[in-house]
Short mmCIF file of C-alpha atoms in Angstrom, two decimals:
data_model
loop_
_atom_site.label_atom_id
_atom_site.label_comp_id
_atom_site.label_asym_id
_atom_site.label_seq_id
_atom_site.Cartn_x
_atom_site.Cartn_y
_atom_site.Cartn_z
CA MET A 260 -19.99 -37.76 -1.14
CA THR A 261 -21.39 -35.44 1.54
CA ALA A 262 -18.80 -33.22 3.21
CA LYS A 263 -18.16 -34.01 6.85
CA PRO A 264 -19.69 -31.44 9.24
CA THR A 265 -17.11 -29.19 10.85
CA ALA A 266 -19.36 -27.61 13.48
CA CYS A 267 -22.41 -28.50 15.53
CA LEU A 268 -24.98 -26.91 17.80
CA VAL A 269 -26.24 -29.06 20.67
CA LEU A 270 -29.35 -28.14 22.65
CA ALA A 271 -29.78 -29.12 26.29
CA ASP A 272 -32.60 -31.49 25.30
CA GLY A 273 -30.12 -33.47 23.18
CA THR A 274 -31.12 -32.10 19.76
CA VAL A 275 -28.09 -31.75 17.46
CA PHE A 276 -27.70 -29.45 14.43
CA TYR A 277 -24.70 -30.12 12.19
CA GLY A 278 -23.21 -27.54 9.85
CA HIS A 279 -20.09 -25.80 8.58
CA GLY A 280 -17.86 -23.95 11.00
CA PHE A 281 -16.23 -20.60 10.33
CA GLY A 282 -14.45 -18.06 12.46
CA ALA A 283 -12.75 -19.33 15.62
CA THR A 284 -12.42 -23.00 16.51
CA GLY A 285 -13.27 -24.45 19.90
CA GLN A 286 -16.40 -24.67 22.00
CA THR A 287 -18.76 -22.27 23.78
CA THR A 288 -21.93 -22.52 25.89
CA ALA A 289 -24.67 -19.90 25.99
CA GLU A 290 -28.36 -19.14 25.71
CA LEU A 291 -29.66 -19.30 22.14
CA CYS A 292 -31.80 -16.50 20.71
CA PHE A 293 -32.83 -15.44 17.21
CA ASN A 294 -32.62 -12.02 15.57
CA THR A 295 -34.87 -10.98 12.67
CA ALA A 296 -32.85 -7.96 11.46
CA MET A 297 -31.93 -7.90 7.76
CA THR A 298 -28.85 -5.74 8.34
CA GLY A 299 -26.47 -4.86 11.17
CA TYR A 300 -24.93 -8.24 12.00
CA GLN A 301 -21.71 -6.56 13.13
CA GLU A 302 -23.56 -4.15 15.43
CA ILE A 303 -25.50 -7.11 16.84
CA MET A 304 -22.39 -9.18 17.53
CA THR A 305 -20.70 -6.22 19.29
CA ASP A 306 -23.77 -5.12 21.27
CA PRO A 307 -22.94 -5.81 24.96
CA SER A 308 -26.60 -6.71 25.53
CA TYR A 309 -25.87 -10.06 23.82
CA ALA A 310 -23.36 -11.23 26.43
CA GLY A 311 -24.00 -14.88 27.25
CA GLN A 312 -25.96 -15.51 24.04
CA VAL A 313 -25.46 -17.20 20.68
CA VAL A 314 -27.44 -15.40 17.96
CA THR A 315 -29.37 -17.20 15.23
CA PHE A 316 -29.86 -14.86 12.28
CA THR A 317 -33.15 -15.47 10.47
CA PHE A 318 -31.99 -13.42 7.47
CA PRO A 319 -29.85 -15.72 5.29
CA HIS A 320 -27.35 -13.20 3.86
CA ILE A 321 -24.94 -12.67 6.75
CA GLY A 322 -21.40 -11.52 6.04
CA ASN A 323 -21.89 -10.25 2.51
CA THR A 324 -21.10 -6.63 3.43
CA GLY A 325 -17.96 -7.53 5.37
CA VAL A 326 -16.91 -5.67 8.50
CA THR A 327 -15.63 -2.20 9.32
CA ALA A 328 -14.45 -0.80 12.64
CA GLU A 329 -16.90 2.09 12.22
CA ASP A 330 -19.80 -0.31 12.88
CA ASP A 331 -18.50 -1.75 16.15
CA GLU A 332 -20.69 -0.94 19.15
CA THR A 333 -17.84 -1.93 21.44
CA SER A 334 -14.23 -2.89 20.78
CA VAL A 335 -14.76 -6.65 20.31
CA PRO A 336 -17.74 -8.99 19.73
CA VAL A 337 -19.66 -9.74 22.92
CA ALA A 338 -22.15 -12.33 21.63
CA ALA A 339 -20.77 -15.84 22.16
CA GLY A 340 -21.29 -16.92 18.55
CA MET A 341 -23.53 -16.83 15.47
CA VAL A 342 -25.68 -19.33 13.60
CA VAL A 343 -26.61 -18.65 9.96
CA LYS A 344 -28.38 -20.42 7.11
CA TRP A 345 -25.79 -19.84 4.37
CA ASP A 346 -22.05 -19.71 4.79
CA PRO A 347 -20.70 -16.14 4.52
CA THR A 348 -19.56 -15.19 1.03
CA LYS A 349 -16.76 -12.82 0.07
CA SER A 350 -17.82 -9.30 0.99
CA SER A 351 -18.97 -6.71 -1.54
CA ASN A 352 -19.33 -3.27 0.01
CA TRP A 353 -17.40 -0.02 -0.38
CA ARG A 354 -17.14 0.43 3.39
CA ALA A 355 -15.77 -3.06 4.12
CA THR A 356 -12.26 -3.24 5.56
CA GLY A 357 -12.31 -6.97 6.32
CA GLU A 358 -14.18 -10.27 6.09
CA LEU A 359 -16.63 -11.52 8.70
CA THR A 360 -14.96 -14.93 8.93
CA ASP A 361 -11.51 -13.41 9.56
CA TRP A 362 -12.97 -10.97 12.09
CA LEU A 363 -14.60 -13.80 14.03
CA SER A 364 -11.35 -15.80 13.99
CA LYS A 365 -9.34 -12.86 15.34
CA THR A 366 -11.85 -12.12 18.08
CA GLY A 367 -12.43 -15.72 19.20
CA ARG A 368 -16.05 -16.11 18.14
CA ILE A 369 -17.49 -19.25 16.54
CA GLY A 370 -19.72 -19.17 13.47
CA LEU A 371 -21.94 -22.02 12.28
CA GLY A 372 -23.43 -22.11 8.77
CA GLY A 373 -25.57 -24.48 6.76
CA ILE A 374 -28.25 -24.68 9.45
CA ASP A 375 -32.02 -24.81 8.95
CA THR A 376 -32.54 -21.53 10.81
CA ARG A 377 -36.31 -21.63 10.27
CA ARG A 378 -36.56 -24.90 12.13
CA LEU A 379 -34.28 -23.59 14.85
CA THR A 380 -36.30 -20.37 15.18
CA ARG A 381 -39.55 -22.30 15.48
CA ALA A 382 -38.01 -24.39 18.25
CA ILE A 383 -36.94 -21.25 20.13
CA ARG A 384 -40.39 -19.68 19.76
CA SER A 385 -42.24 -22.76 20.97
CA GLN A 386 -39.86 -23.99 23.68
CA GLY A 387 -38.21 -20.77 24.82
CA SER A 388 -34.55 -19.77 24.50
CA PRO A 389 -32.61 -23.02 25.04
CA HIS A 390 -29.22 -23.49 26.61
CA VAL A 391 -26.75 -24.71 23.99
CA ALA A 392 -23.19 -25.80 23.39
CA MET A 393 -21.60 -24.94 20.06
CA ALA A 394 -18.39 -26.47 18.73
CA HIS A 395 -16.20 -25.88 15.67
CA ASP A 396 -13.59 -28.50 14.77
CA PRO A 397 -12.16 -28.52 11.21
CA GLU A 398 -11.66 -32.29 11.58
CA GLY A 399 -15.31 -32.81 12.50
CA ASN A 400 -14.64 -34.66 15.75
CA PHE A 401 -17.31 -34.00 18.39
CA ASP A 402 -17.99 -35.51 21.81
CA LEU A 403 -21.76 -35.20 21.76
CA GLU A 404 -22.21 -36.51 25.30
CA ALA A 405 -19.85 -33.86 26.64
CA LEU A 406 -21.54 -31.15 24.58
CA VAL A 407 -25.00 -32.11 25.88
CA ALA A 408 -23.62 -32.08 29.42
CA ALA A 409 -22.08 -28.65 28.80
CA ALA A 410 -25.39 -27.28 27.51
CA ARG A 411 -27.25 -28.69 30.50
CA GLY A 412 -24.62 -27.31 32.84
CA PHE A 413 -25.00 -23.74 31.57
CA ALA A 414 -26.52 -21.73 34.43
CA GLY A 415 -28.62 -19.47 32.20
CA LEU A 416 -29.19 -15.73 32.40
CA GLU A 417 -31.74 -15.64 35.23
CA GLY A 418 -30.07 -14.32 38.36
CA LEU A 419 -26.92 -13.46 36.39
CA ASP A 420 -25.34 -10.00 36.64
CA LEU A 421 -23.49 -9.56 33.35
CA ALA A 422 -23.33 -5.76 33.43
CA LYS A 423 -20.26 -5.90 35.67
CA GLU A 424 -18.47 -7.93 32.95
CA VAL A 425 -19.14 -5.53 30.06
CA THR A 426 -19.07 -2.13 31.78
CA CYS A 427 -16.12 0.25 31.47
CA ALA A 428 -13.26 -0.13 33.95
CA GLN A 429 -13.08 3.59 34.68
CA SER A 430 -14.89 6.81 33.79
CA TYR A 431 -14.31 8.63 30.50
CA THR A 432 -15.78 11.44 28.43
CA TRP A 433 -17.45 11.08 25.03
CA ASP A 434 -17.72 13.72 22.29
CA GLU A 435 -18.17 11.74 19.04
CA GLN A 436 -21.45 12.44 17.22
CA ARG A 437 -23.60 10.36 14.87
CA TRP A 438 -22.24 9.39 11.46
CA ALA A 439 -23.32 11.72 8.65
CA TRP A 440 -22.45 11.90 4.98
CA PRO A 441 -19.90 12.97 3.84
CA GLU A 442 -18.00 13.88 7.02
CA GLY A 443 -18.54 10.56 8.86
CA PHE A 444 -18.16 10.84 12.63
CA THR A 445 -17.55 14.38 13.89
CA LYS A 446 -16.69 15.71 17.34
CA ARG A 447 -18.75 18.00 19.54
CA THR A 448 -16.98 21.29 20.08
CA GLU A 449 -19.61 23.56 21.61
CA LYS A 450 -20.65 23.40 25.24
CA GLY A 451 -23.76 21.33 26.05
CA HIS A 452 -25.85 19.74 28.79
CA LYS A 453 -23.76 17.82 31.31
CA VAL A 454 -24.92 14.20 31.20
CA VAL A 455 -23.67 11.30 33.27
CA ALA A 456 -24.21 8.02 31.41
CA VAL A 457 -24.13 4.95 33.64
CA ASP A 458 -22.61 2.14 31.59
CA PHE A 459 -24.37 -1.21 32.06
CA GLY A 460 -23.06 -2.21 28.61
CA ALA A 461 -23.51 0.96 26.59
CA LYS A 462 -23.52 0.91 22.79
CA ARG A 463 -21.32 3.54 21.18
CA ASN A 464 -24.13 4.82 18.99
CA ILE A 465 -26.22 5.68 22.05
CA LEU A 466 -23.40 7.88 23.28
CA ARG A 467 -23.13 9.42 19.80
CA CYS A 468 -26.85 10.21 19.83
CA LEU A 469 -26.53 11.90 23.21
CA ALA A 470 -23.63 13.98 21.89
CA SER A 471 -25.58 14.89 18.73
CA ALA A 472 -28.54 15.94 20.89
CA GLY A 473 -26.35 18.54 22.60
CA CYS A 474 -24.88 16.63 25.53
CA ASP A 475 -21.42 16.66 27.08
CA VAL A 476 -21.23 13.02 28.14
CA THR A 477 -19.28 11.54 31.05
CA VAL A 478 -19.52 7.74 31.26
CA LEU A 479 -19.32 6.02 34.65
CA PRO A 480 -19.05 2.26 35.42
CA ALA A 481 -22.17 0.29 36.33
CA SER A 482 -21.05 0.14 39.96
CA ALA A 483 -21.12 3.93 40.36
CA THR A 484 -22.96 5.14 43.46
CA ALA A 485 -25.48 7.96 43.60
CA GLU A 486 -22.84 10.09 45.32
CA GLU A 487 -20.37 9.46 42.49
CA VAL A 488 -22.98 10.28 39.86
CA LEU A 489 -24.15 13.46 41.58
CA ALA A 490 -20.57 14.59 42.24
CA HIS A 491 -20.41 15.51 38.54
CA ASN A 492 -23.30 17.95 39.07
CA PRO A 493 -25.11 16.58 36.00
CA ASP A 494 -27.96 18.27 34.17
CA GLY A 495 -29.28 14.79 33.38
CA VAL A 496 -28.55 11.11 34.02
CA PHE A 497 -28.70 8.41 31.35
CA LEU A 498 -29.09 4.69 32.15
CA SER A 499 -27.66 2.52 29.37
CA ASN A 500 -28.55 -0.81 27.81
CA GLY A 501 -26.81 -3.99 28.94
CA PRO A 502 -27.07 -7.78 29.37
CA GLY A 503 -28.23 -10.21 32.02
CA ASP A 504 -30.95 -10.27 34.64
CA PRO A 505 -32.05 -6.77 35.70
CA ALA A 506 -32.90 -8.01 39.17
CA ALA A 507 -29.29 -9.16 39.67
CA THR A 508 -27.78 -5.91 38.39
CA GLY A 509 -30.37 -4.04 40.41
CA VAL A 510 -28.76 -5.15 43.68
CA TYR A 511 -26.29 -2.28 43.32
CA ALA A 512 -27.85 -0.20 40.52
CA VAL A 513 -31.27 0.34 42.10
CA PRO A 514 -29.93 2.13 45.22
CA MET A 515 -27.92 4.42 42.93
CA ILE A 516 -30.96 5.23 40.80
CA LYS A 517 -33.11 5.86 43.88
CA GLY A 518 -30.52 8.33 45.11
CA VAL A 519 -30.54 10.13 41.77
CA LEU A 520 -34.35 10.21 41.71
CA GLU A 521 -34.32 12.11 45.00
CA GLN A 522 -32.87 15.03 43.06
CA ASP A 523 -34.76 17.11 40.51
CA ILE A 524 -32.74 15.77 37.57
CA PRO A 525 -34.03 14.46 34.21
CA VAL A 526 -33.44 10.71 33.85
CA PHE A 527 -33.57 8.70 30.60
CA GLY A 528 -33.10 4.93 30.30
CA ILE A 529 -32.82 2.47 27.41
CA CYS A 530 -33.23 -1.34 27.50
CA LEU A 531 -31.57 -2.60 30.72
CA GLY A 532 -31.57 1.02 31.87
CA HIS A 533 -35.35 1.02 31.37
CA GLN A 534 -35.66 -2.11 33.48
CA MET A 535 -33.34 -0.67 36.15
CA LEU A 536 -35.46 2.49 36.36
CA ALA A 537 -38.65 0.44 36.66
CA LEU A 538 -37.16 -1.60 39.51
CA ALA A 539 -36.06 1.58 41.28
CA LEU A 540 -39.60 2.94 40.98
CA GLY A 541 -41.07 -0.21 42.54
CA ALA A 542 -42.05 -2.41 39.58
CA ASN A 543 -40.89 -5.96 38.80
CA THR A 544 -39.19 -7.58 35.80
CA ILE A 545 -39.79 -11.07 34.38
CA LYS A 546 -37.95 -13.42 31.99
CA MET A 547 -39.59 -13.70 28.58
CA ASN A 548 -40.10 -16.96 26.69
CA HIS A 549 -37.82 -16.05 23.79
CA GLY A 550 -37.41 -12.29 24.11
CA HIS A 551 -37.48 -9.62 21.41
CA HIS A 552 -34.50 -9.39 19.06
CA GLY A 553 -34.70 -7.59 15.72
CA ALA A 554 -34.95 -4.33 13.82
CA ASN A 555 -38.59 -4.54 12.73
CA HIS A 556 -40.61 -4.45 15.95
CA PRO A 557 -43.71 -2.20 15.94
CA VAL A 558 -44.23 -0.22 19.14
CA LYS A 559 -47.20 2.01 19.90
CA ASP A 560 -46.78 5.32 21.71
CA LEU A 561 -49.85 5.37 23.96
CA ASP A 562 -49.67 9.16 24.39
CA THR A 563 -49.79 10.00 20.68
CA GLY A 564 -51.10 6.83 19.03
CA LYS A 565 -48.05 6.82 16.77
CA VAL A 566 -46.51 3.49 15.78
CA GLU A 567 -42.72 3.34 15.66
CA ILE A 568 -40.66 0.67 13.92
CA THR A 569 -38.02 -0.14 16.49
CA SER A 570 -34.91 -2.20 17.14
CA MET A 571 -35.05 -4.49 20.15
CA ASN A 572 -32.76 -6.78 22.08
CA HIS A 573 -34.04 -8.02 25.41
CA GLY A 574 -34.89 -11.30 27.12
CA PHE A 575 -36.46 -9.71 30.22
CA THR A 576 -39.34 -7.25 30.38
CA VAL A 577 -40.98 -4.89 32.86
CA ASP A 578 -44.19 -6.35 34.26
CA SER A 579 -46.64 -3.53 33.55
CA GLN A 580 -49.08 -4.95 36.08
CA THR A 581 -46.65 -4.02 38.86
CA LEU A 582 -46.11 -0.36 37.88
CA PRO A 583 -46.85 1.73 41.00
CA GLU A 584 -49.16 4.73 41.13
CA GLY A 585 -47.64 7.74 39.44
CA VAL A 586 -45.64 5.64 36.95
CA LEU A 587 -47.36 5.53 33.57
CA GLU A 588 -46.96 3.02 30.76
CA THR A 589 -46.11 5.00 27.61
CA HIS A 590 -45.28 2.39 24.96
CA ILE A 591 -46.31 -1.20 24.22
CA SER A 592 -45.20 -3.85 21.76
CA LEU A 593 -47.74 -4.50 19.01
CA PHE A 594 -46.41 -8.06 18.75
CA ASP A 595 -47.37 -9.22 22.24
CA GLY A 596 -48.53 -6.19 24.26
CA SER A 597 -45.48 -6.25 26.53
CA ASN A 598 -44.25 -3.05 28.13
CA CYS A 599 -41.92 -0.89 26.05
CA GLY A 600 -41.84 2.42 27.92
CA ILE A 601 -42.65 4.24 31.15
CA ARG A 602 -42.55 7.75 32.57
CA VAL A 603 -43.03 9.31 35.97
CA LYS A 604 -46.08 11.54 36.13
CA ASP A 605 -45.21 15.26 36.19
CA ARG A 606 -41.46 14.59 36.26
CA PRO A 607 -38.82 14.42 33.45
CA VAL A 608 -38.07 10.77 34.17
CA PHE A 609 -38.72 8.26 31.39
CA SER A 610 -37.35 5.18 29.66
CA VAL A 611 -37.97 2.79 26.77
CA GLN A 612 -37.31 -0.90 26.27
CA TYR A 613 -36.24 -0.57 22.64
CA HIS A 614 -33.17 1.01 20.98
CA PRO A 615 -33.88 4.44 19.43
CA GLU A 616 -30.21 4.84 18.47
CA ALA A 617 -30.27 1.81 16.12
CA SER A 618 -32.25 3.71 13.45
CA PRO A 619 -34.58 0.95 12.26
CA GLY A 620 -37.32 3.41 11.25
CA PRO A 621 -34.79 4.91 10.44
CA GLN A 622 -35.41 7.91 12.74
CA ASP A 623 -38.80 7.07 14.21
CA SER A 624 -37.51 7.19 17.78
CA TYR A 625 -34.76 9.81 17.76
CA TYR A 626 -37.23 12.23 19.39
CA LEU A 627 -36.47 10.52 22.70
CA PHE A 628 -32.95 12.00 22.77
CA GLU A 629 -34.42 15.39 21.88
CA ARG A 630 -36.98 15.00 24.66
CA PHE A 631 -34.18 14.30 27.15
CA ALA A 632 -32.26 17.37 25.95
CA ALA A 633 -35.40 19.53 26.15
CA ALA A 634 -36.05 18.37 29.72
CA MET A 635 -32.54 19.45 30.71
CA ALA A 636 -33.01 22.80 28.94
CA ASP A 637 -36.31 23.36 30.78
CA ARG A 638 -34.64 22.58 34.11
CA ALA A 639 -31.83 25.02 33.34
CA SER A 640 -34.28 27.81 32.44
CA VAL A 641 -36.22 27.31 35.68
CA SER A 642 -33.01 27.32 37.73
CA ALA A 643 -31.68 30.46 36.00
#
């Protein structure tokens, strides 16, 4: 006798996927995306850039290394839920301090296993990221009509400012550096470049990379004004990753960035920060069909010809055809040619669409943090 399904995923077009629920019970609505990374499911679930999204993992072994607080990119999962092919097994890893299923239960996130993730991924690629409703009921009772209505009622991410929901409530300083064997995470003690990081949904490891590159980091909320940023007299300004529609967040972020750009200060942006910088410089952003999500995306550096293996997580992209004069395209995706980096000609202002802190290469892209630090050092030597 076939076991009764305890969870289901319902697409807005009425398609239903049945499976086994784990983690929290209940119901959620979101946009559905897929991620091709073979590792890092905990970092993905806690990456604020996934707000408003359910993640389908194309790699089948999810949960087998358990969870540990050291791998959290923020304090709790931000992604709305996860869909996997095989149910999570008991963890086997020396770093694990807990089980994925228990972690999801405690943090209110639904998991759905036993799904044909290849079929689901093909649907996302061909039809675009669908709006979905996902439900977990141990008794297997589902109101499919209500779930379809919930999926169709989801507003979607276009026009949605999610940065304000995941940003910090108040400013704070950061001194923790990247993890290294055998010490683990260590603290910065020496004096460094003063950097203001504007938090649109910043991952902790980005802040660690800034600290390891020689930066004294002060984090400000996404709503910070140019006056508030410049009041810290920074040597450089960092624009973080984050979720949602860049055009919506840009309503308040773009004026701030324009104010910063009026000063001779190095600026570095990642992901949403890249898109925010592009908007401030006069370019446009567009919604992608299914976005880029994974840790195996090849990106070409147009200045050097080097190909980097990168980690990506974005559903919007900068329209390179709208880059104004004096703003150069520096990186492109080798999957689809979409924009992955820009810089301002003859100024230390640059950004990338991908995540250099996620170490997919594993250190193909760390030079970007060093470039930012070098730009601040050059500015200091000129000012001296």
